[in-house]
JSON list of C-alpha atoms and ligand atoms in Angstrom, two decimals:
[
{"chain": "N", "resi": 1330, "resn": "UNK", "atom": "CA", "xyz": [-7.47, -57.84, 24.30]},
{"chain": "N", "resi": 1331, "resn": "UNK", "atom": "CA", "xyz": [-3.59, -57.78, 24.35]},
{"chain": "N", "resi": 1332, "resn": "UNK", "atom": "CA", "xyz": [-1.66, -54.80, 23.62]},
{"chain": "N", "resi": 1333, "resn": "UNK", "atom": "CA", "xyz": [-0.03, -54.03, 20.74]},
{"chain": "N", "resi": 1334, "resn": "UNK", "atom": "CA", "xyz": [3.84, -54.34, 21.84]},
{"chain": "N", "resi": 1335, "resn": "UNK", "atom": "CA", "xyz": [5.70, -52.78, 19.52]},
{"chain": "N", "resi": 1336, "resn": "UNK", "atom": "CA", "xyz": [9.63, -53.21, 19.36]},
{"chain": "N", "resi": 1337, "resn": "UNK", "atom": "CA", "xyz": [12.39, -52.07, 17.25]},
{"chain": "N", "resi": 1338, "resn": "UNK", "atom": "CA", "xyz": [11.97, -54.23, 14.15]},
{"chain": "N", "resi": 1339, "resn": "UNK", "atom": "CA", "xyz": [7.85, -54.35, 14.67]},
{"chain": "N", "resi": 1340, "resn": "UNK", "atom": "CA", "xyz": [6.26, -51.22, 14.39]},
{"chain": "N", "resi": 1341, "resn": "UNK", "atom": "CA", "xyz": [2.38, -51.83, 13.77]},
{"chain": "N", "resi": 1342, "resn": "UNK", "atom": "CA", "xyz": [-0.57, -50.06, 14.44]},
{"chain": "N", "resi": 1343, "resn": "UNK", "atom": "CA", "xyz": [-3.00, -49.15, 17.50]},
{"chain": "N", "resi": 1344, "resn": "UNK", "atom": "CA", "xyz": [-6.07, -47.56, 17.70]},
{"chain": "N", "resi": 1345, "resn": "UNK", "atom": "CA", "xyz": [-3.96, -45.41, 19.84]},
{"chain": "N", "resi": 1346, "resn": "UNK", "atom": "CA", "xyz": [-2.67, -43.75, 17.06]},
{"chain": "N", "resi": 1347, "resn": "UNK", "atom": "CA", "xyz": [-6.12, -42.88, 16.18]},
{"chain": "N", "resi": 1348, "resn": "UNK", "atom": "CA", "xyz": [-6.91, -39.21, 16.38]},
{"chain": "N", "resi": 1349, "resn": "UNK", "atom": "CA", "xyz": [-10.48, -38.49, 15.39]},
{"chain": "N", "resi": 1350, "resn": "UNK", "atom": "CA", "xyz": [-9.99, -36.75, 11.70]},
{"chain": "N", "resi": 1351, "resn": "UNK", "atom": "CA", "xyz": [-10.36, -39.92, 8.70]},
{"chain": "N", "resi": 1352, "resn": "UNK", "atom": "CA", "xyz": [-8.38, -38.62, 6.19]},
{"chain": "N", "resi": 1353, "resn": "UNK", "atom": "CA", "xyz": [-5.23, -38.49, 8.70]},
{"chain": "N", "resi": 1354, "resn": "UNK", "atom": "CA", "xyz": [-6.49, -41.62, 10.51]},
{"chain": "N", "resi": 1355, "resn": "UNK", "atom": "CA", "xyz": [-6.10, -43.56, 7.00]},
{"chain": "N", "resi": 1356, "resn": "UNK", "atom": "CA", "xyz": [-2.93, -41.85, 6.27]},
{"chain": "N", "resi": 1357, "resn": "UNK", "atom": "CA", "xyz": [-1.44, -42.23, 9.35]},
{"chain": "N", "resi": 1358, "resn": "UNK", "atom": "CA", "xyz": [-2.59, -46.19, 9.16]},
{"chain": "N", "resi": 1359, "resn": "UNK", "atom": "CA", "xyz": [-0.39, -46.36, 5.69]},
{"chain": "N", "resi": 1360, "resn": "UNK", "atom": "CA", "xyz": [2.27, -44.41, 6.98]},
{"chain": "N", "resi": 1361, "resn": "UNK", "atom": "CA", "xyz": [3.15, -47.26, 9.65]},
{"chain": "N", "resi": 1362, "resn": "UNK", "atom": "CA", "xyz": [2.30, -50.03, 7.25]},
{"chain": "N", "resi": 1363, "resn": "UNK", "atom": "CA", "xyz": [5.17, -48.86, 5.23]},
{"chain": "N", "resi": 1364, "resn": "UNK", "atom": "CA", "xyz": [7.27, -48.53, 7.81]},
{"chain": "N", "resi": 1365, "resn": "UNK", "atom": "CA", "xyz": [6.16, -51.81, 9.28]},
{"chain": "N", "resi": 1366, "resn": "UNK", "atom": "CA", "xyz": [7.03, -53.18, 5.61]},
{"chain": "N", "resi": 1367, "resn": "UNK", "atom": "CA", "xyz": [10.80, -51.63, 5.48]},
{"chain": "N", "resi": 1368, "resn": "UNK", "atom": "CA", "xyz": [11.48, -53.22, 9.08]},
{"chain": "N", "resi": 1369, "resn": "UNK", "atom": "CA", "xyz": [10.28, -56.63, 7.76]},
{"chain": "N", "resi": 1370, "resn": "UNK", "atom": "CA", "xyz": [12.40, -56.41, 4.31]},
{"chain": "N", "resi": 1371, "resn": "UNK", "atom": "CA", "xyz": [14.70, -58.51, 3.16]},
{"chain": "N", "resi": 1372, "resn": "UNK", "atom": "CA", "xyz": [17.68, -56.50, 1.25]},
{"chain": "N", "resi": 1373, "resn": "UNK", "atom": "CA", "xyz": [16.69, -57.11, -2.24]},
{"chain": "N", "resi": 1374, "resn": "UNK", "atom": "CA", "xyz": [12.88, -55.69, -1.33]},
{"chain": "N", "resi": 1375, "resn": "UNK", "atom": "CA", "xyz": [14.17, -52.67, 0.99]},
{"chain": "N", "resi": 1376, "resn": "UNK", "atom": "CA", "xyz": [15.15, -50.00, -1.51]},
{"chain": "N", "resi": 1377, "resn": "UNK", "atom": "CA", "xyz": [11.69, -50.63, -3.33]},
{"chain": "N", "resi": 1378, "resn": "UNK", "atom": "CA", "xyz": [9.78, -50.44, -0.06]},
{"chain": "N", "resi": 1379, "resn": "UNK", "atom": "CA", "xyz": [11.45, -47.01, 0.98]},
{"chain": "N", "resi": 1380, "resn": "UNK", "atom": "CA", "xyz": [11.07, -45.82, -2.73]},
{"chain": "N", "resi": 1381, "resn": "UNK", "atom": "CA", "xyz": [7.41, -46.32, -1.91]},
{"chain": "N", "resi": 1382, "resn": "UNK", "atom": "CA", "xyz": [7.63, -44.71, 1.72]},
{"chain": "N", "resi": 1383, "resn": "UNK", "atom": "CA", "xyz": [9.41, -41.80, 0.44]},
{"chain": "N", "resi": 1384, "resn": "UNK", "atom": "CA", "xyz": [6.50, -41.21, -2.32]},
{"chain": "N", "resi": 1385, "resn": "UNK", "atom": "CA", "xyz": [3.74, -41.59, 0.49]},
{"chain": "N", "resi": 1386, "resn": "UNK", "atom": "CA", "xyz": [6.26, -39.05, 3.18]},
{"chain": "N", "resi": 1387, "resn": "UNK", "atom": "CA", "xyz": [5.50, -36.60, -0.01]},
{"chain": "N", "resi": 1388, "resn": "UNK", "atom": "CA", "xyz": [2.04, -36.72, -0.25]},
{"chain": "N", "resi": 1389, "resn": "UNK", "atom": "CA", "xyz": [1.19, -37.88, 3.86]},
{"chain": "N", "resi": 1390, "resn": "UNK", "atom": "CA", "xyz": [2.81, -33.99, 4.62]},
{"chain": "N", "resi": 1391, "resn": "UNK", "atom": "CA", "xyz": [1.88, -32.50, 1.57]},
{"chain": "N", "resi": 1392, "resn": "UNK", "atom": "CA", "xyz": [-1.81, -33.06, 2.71]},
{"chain": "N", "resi": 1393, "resn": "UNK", "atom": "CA", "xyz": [-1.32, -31.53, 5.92]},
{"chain": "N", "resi": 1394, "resn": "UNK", "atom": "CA", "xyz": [0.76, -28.69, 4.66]},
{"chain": "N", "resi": 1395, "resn": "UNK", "atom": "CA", "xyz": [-2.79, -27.98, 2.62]},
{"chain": "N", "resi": 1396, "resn": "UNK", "atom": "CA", "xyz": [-4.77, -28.54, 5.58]},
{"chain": "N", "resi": 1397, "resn": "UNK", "atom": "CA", "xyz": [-3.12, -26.43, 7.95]},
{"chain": "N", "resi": 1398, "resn": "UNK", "atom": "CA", "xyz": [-2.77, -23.67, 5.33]},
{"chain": "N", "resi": 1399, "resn": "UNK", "atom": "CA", "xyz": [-6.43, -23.47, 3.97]},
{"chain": "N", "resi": 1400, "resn": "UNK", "atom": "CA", "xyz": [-7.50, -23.51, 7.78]},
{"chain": "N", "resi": 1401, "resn": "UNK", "atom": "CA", "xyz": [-5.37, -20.76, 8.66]},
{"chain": "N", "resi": 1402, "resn": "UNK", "atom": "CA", "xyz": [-3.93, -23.25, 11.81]},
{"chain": "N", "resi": 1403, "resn": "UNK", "atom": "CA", "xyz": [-2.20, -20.79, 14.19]},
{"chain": "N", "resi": 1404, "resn": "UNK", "atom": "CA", "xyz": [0.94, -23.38, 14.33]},
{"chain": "N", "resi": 1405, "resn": "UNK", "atom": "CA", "xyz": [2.07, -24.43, 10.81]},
{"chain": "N", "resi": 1406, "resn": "UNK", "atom": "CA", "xyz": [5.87, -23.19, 10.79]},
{"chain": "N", "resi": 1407, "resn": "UNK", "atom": "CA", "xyz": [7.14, -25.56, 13.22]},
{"chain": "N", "resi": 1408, "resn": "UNK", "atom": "CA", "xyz": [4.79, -28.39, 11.95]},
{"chain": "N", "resi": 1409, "resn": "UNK", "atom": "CA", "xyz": [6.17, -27.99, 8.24]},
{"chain": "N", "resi": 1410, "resn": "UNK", "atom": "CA", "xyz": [9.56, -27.97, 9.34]},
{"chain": "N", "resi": 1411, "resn": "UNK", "atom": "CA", "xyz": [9.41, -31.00, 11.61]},
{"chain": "N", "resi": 1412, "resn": "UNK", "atom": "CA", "xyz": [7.99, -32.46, 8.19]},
{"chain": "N", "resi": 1413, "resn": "UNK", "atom": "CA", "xyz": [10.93, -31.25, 6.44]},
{"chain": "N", "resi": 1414, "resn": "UNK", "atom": "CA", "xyz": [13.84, -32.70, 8.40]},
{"chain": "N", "resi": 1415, "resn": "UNK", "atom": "CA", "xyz": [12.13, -36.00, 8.19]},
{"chain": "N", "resi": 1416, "resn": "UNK", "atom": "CA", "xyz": [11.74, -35.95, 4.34]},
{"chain": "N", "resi": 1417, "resn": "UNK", "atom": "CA", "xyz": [15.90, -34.49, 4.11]},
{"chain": "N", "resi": 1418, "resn": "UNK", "atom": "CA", "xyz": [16.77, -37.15, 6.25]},
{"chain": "N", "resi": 1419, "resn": "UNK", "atom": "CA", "xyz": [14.63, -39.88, 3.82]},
{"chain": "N", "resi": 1420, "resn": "UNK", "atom": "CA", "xyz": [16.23, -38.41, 0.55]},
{"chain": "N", "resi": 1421, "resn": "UNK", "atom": "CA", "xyz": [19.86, -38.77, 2.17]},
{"chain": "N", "resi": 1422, "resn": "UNK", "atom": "CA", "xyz": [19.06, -42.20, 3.32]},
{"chain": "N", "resi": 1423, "resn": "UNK", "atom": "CA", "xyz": [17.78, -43.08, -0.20]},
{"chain": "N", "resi": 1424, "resn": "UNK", "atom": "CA", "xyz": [21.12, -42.09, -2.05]},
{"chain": "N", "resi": 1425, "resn": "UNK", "atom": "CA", "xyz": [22.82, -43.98, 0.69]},
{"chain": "N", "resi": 1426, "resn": "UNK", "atom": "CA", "xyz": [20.87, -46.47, 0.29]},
{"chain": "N", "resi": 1427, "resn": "UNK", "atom": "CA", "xyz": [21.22, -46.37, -3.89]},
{"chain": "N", "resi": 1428, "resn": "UNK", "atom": "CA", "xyz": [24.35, -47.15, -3.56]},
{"chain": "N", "resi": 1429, "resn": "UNK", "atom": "CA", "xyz": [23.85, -50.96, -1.72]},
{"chain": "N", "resi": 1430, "resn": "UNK", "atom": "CA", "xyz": [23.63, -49.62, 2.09]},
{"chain": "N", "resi": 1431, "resn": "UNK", "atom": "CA", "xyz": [20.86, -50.81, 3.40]},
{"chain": "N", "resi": 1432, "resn": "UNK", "atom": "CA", "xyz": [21.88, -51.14, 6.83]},
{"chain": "N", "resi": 1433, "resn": "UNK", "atom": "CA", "xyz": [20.86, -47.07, 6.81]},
{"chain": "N", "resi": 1434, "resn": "UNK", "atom": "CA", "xyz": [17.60, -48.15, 5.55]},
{"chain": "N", "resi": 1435, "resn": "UNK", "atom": "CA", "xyz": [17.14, -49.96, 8.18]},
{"chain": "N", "resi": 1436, "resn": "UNK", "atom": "CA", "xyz": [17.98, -47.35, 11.07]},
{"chain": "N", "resi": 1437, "resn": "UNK", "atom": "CA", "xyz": [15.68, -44.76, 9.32]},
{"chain": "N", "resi": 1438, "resn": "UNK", "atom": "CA", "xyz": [13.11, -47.09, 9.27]},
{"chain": "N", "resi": 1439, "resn": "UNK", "atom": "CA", "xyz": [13.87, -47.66, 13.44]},
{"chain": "N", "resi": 1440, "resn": "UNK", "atom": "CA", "xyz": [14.38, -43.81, 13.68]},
{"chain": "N", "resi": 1441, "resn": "UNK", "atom": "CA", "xyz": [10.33, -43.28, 11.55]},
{"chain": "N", "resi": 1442, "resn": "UNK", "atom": "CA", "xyz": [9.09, -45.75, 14.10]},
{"chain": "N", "resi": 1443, "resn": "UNK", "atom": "CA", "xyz": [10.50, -44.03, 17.05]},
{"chain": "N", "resi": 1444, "resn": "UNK", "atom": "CA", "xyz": [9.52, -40.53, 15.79]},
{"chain": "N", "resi": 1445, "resn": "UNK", "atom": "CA", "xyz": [5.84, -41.16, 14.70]},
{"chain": "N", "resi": 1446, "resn": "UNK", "atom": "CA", "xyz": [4.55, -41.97, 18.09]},
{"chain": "N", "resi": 1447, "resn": "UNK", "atom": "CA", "xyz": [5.35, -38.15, 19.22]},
{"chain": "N", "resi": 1448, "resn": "UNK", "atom": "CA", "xyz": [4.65, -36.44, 16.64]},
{"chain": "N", "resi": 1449, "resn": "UNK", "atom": "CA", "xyz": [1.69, -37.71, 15.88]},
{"chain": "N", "resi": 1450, "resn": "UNK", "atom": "CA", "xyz": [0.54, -37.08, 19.53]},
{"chain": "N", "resi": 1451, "resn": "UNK", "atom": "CA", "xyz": [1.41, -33.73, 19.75]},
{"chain": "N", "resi": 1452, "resn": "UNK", "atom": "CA", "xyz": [1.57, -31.72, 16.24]},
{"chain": "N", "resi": 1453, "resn": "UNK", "atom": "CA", "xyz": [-0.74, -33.77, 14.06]},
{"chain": "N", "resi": 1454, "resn": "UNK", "atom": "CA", "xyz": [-3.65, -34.41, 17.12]},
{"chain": "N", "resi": 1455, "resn": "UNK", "atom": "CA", "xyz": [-3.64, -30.68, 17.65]},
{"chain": "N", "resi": 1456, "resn": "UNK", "atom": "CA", "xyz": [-4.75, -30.33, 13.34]},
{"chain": "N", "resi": 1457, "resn": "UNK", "atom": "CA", "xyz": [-6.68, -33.34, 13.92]},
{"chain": "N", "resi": 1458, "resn": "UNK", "atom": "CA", "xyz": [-8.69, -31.54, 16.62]},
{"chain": "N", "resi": 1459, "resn": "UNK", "atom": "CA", "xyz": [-8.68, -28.16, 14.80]},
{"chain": "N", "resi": 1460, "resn": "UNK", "atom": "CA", "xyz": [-9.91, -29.67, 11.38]},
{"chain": "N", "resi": 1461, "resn": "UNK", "atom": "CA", "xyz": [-12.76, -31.71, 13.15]},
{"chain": "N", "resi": 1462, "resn": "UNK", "atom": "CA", "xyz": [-13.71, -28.56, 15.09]},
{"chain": "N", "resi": 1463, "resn": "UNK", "atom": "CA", "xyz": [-13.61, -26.20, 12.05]},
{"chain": "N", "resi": 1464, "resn": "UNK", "atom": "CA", "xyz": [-16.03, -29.12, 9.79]},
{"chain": "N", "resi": 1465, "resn": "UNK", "atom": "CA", "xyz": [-18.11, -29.82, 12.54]},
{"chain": "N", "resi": 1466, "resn": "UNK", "atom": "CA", "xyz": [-17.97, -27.22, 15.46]},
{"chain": "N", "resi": 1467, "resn": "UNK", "atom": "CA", "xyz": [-17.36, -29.96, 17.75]},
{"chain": "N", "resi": 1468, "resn": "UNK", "atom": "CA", "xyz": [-14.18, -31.51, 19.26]},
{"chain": "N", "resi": 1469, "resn": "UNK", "atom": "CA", "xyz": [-13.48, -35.43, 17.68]},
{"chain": "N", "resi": 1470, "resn": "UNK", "atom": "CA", "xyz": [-15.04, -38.23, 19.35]},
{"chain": "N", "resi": 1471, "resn": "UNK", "atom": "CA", "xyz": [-12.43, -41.22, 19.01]},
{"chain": "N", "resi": 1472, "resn": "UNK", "atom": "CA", "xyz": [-13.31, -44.68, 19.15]},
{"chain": "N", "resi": 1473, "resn": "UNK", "atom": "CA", "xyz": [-10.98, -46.78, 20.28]},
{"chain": "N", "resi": 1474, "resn": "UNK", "atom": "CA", "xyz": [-11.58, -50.77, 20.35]},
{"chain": "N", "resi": 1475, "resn": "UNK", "atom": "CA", "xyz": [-10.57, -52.12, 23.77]},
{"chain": "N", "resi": 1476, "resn": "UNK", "atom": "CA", "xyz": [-11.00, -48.28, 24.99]},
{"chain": "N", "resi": 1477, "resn": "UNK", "atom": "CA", "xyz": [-13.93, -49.56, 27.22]},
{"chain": "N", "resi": 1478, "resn": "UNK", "atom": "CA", "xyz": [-13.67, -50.72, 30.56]},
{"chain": "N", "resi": 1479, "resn": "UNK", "atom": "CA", "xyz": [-16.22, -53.39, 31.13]},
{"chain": "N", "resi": 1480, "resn": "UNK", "atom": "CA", "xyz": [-17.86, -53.76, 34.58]},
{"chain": "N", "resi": 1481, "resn": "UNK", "atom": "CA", "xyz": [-17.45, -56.85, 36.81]},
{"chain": "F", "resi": 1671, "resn": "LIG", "atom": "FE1", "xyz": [0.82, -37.02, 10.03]},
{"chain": "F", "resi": 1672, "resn": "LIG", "atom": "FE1", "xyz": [2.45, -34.08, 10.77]}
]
């Protein structure tokens, strides 16, 4: 199987995004749909499509916000706050973008693409694990398609 090659203006997902917990796993998977979706968009569609992004943002950190406080996760203040910048920086871009500048869209939608890799790596893999561990008392198993090696 290929890789996924993902550019600038194609952001789509990998099971290497995939980090063991469901509930995140499908969020995560509609988090870079929408992005996906704003980096395809033609001008008339793009406020629409980030109107939509902005309501899933909301809920997609919202949920893990919940998670990490009903677990008691040792590291939630600089997980909610990474959250935070990201959904000031959306609401700015969506006034900016009110007002017929979509070009800003555009490089927030480049600047979510850029930023999702990482922190989904390192601050939501880390709840991933934690959340899987606390339901289960084990560590996640991840399946990944392409993940195995097969023999010659
Ligand atoms: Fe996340
Ligand atoms: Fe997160």
């Amino acid at each position: 199987m290929l890789p996924v090659m993902n550019t600038i203006e194609n952001f789509l997902w990998t099971d290497d995004f995939l980090l063991g917990y469901q509930p995140m796993d499908d969020t995560h998977r509609e988090f870079v749909e929408l992005v996906n979706a704003m980096l395809a968009a033609d001008d008339a569609g793009f406020p629409a499509l980030l109107d939509r992004f902005s309501e899933h943002a909301l809920a997609h950190f919202e949920h893990e916000r919940i998670w990490m406080q009903e677990s008691n996760f040792p590291a939630t203040d600089c997980h909610v706050d990474e959250h935070g910048a990201v959904m000031k920086s959306v609401e700015q871009v969506r006034m900016i973008v009110a007002t017929g500048n979509i070009t800003e869209g555009r490089r927030l939608a480049r600047e979510l693409a850029k930023w999702f890799p990482g922190h989904a790596d390192y601050m939501d893999a880390s709840l991933a694990q934690w959340m899987v561990k606390r339901n289960t008392g084990g560590a996640p198993i991840v399946l990944r398609r392409g993940a195995a090696k097969q023999e010659a």
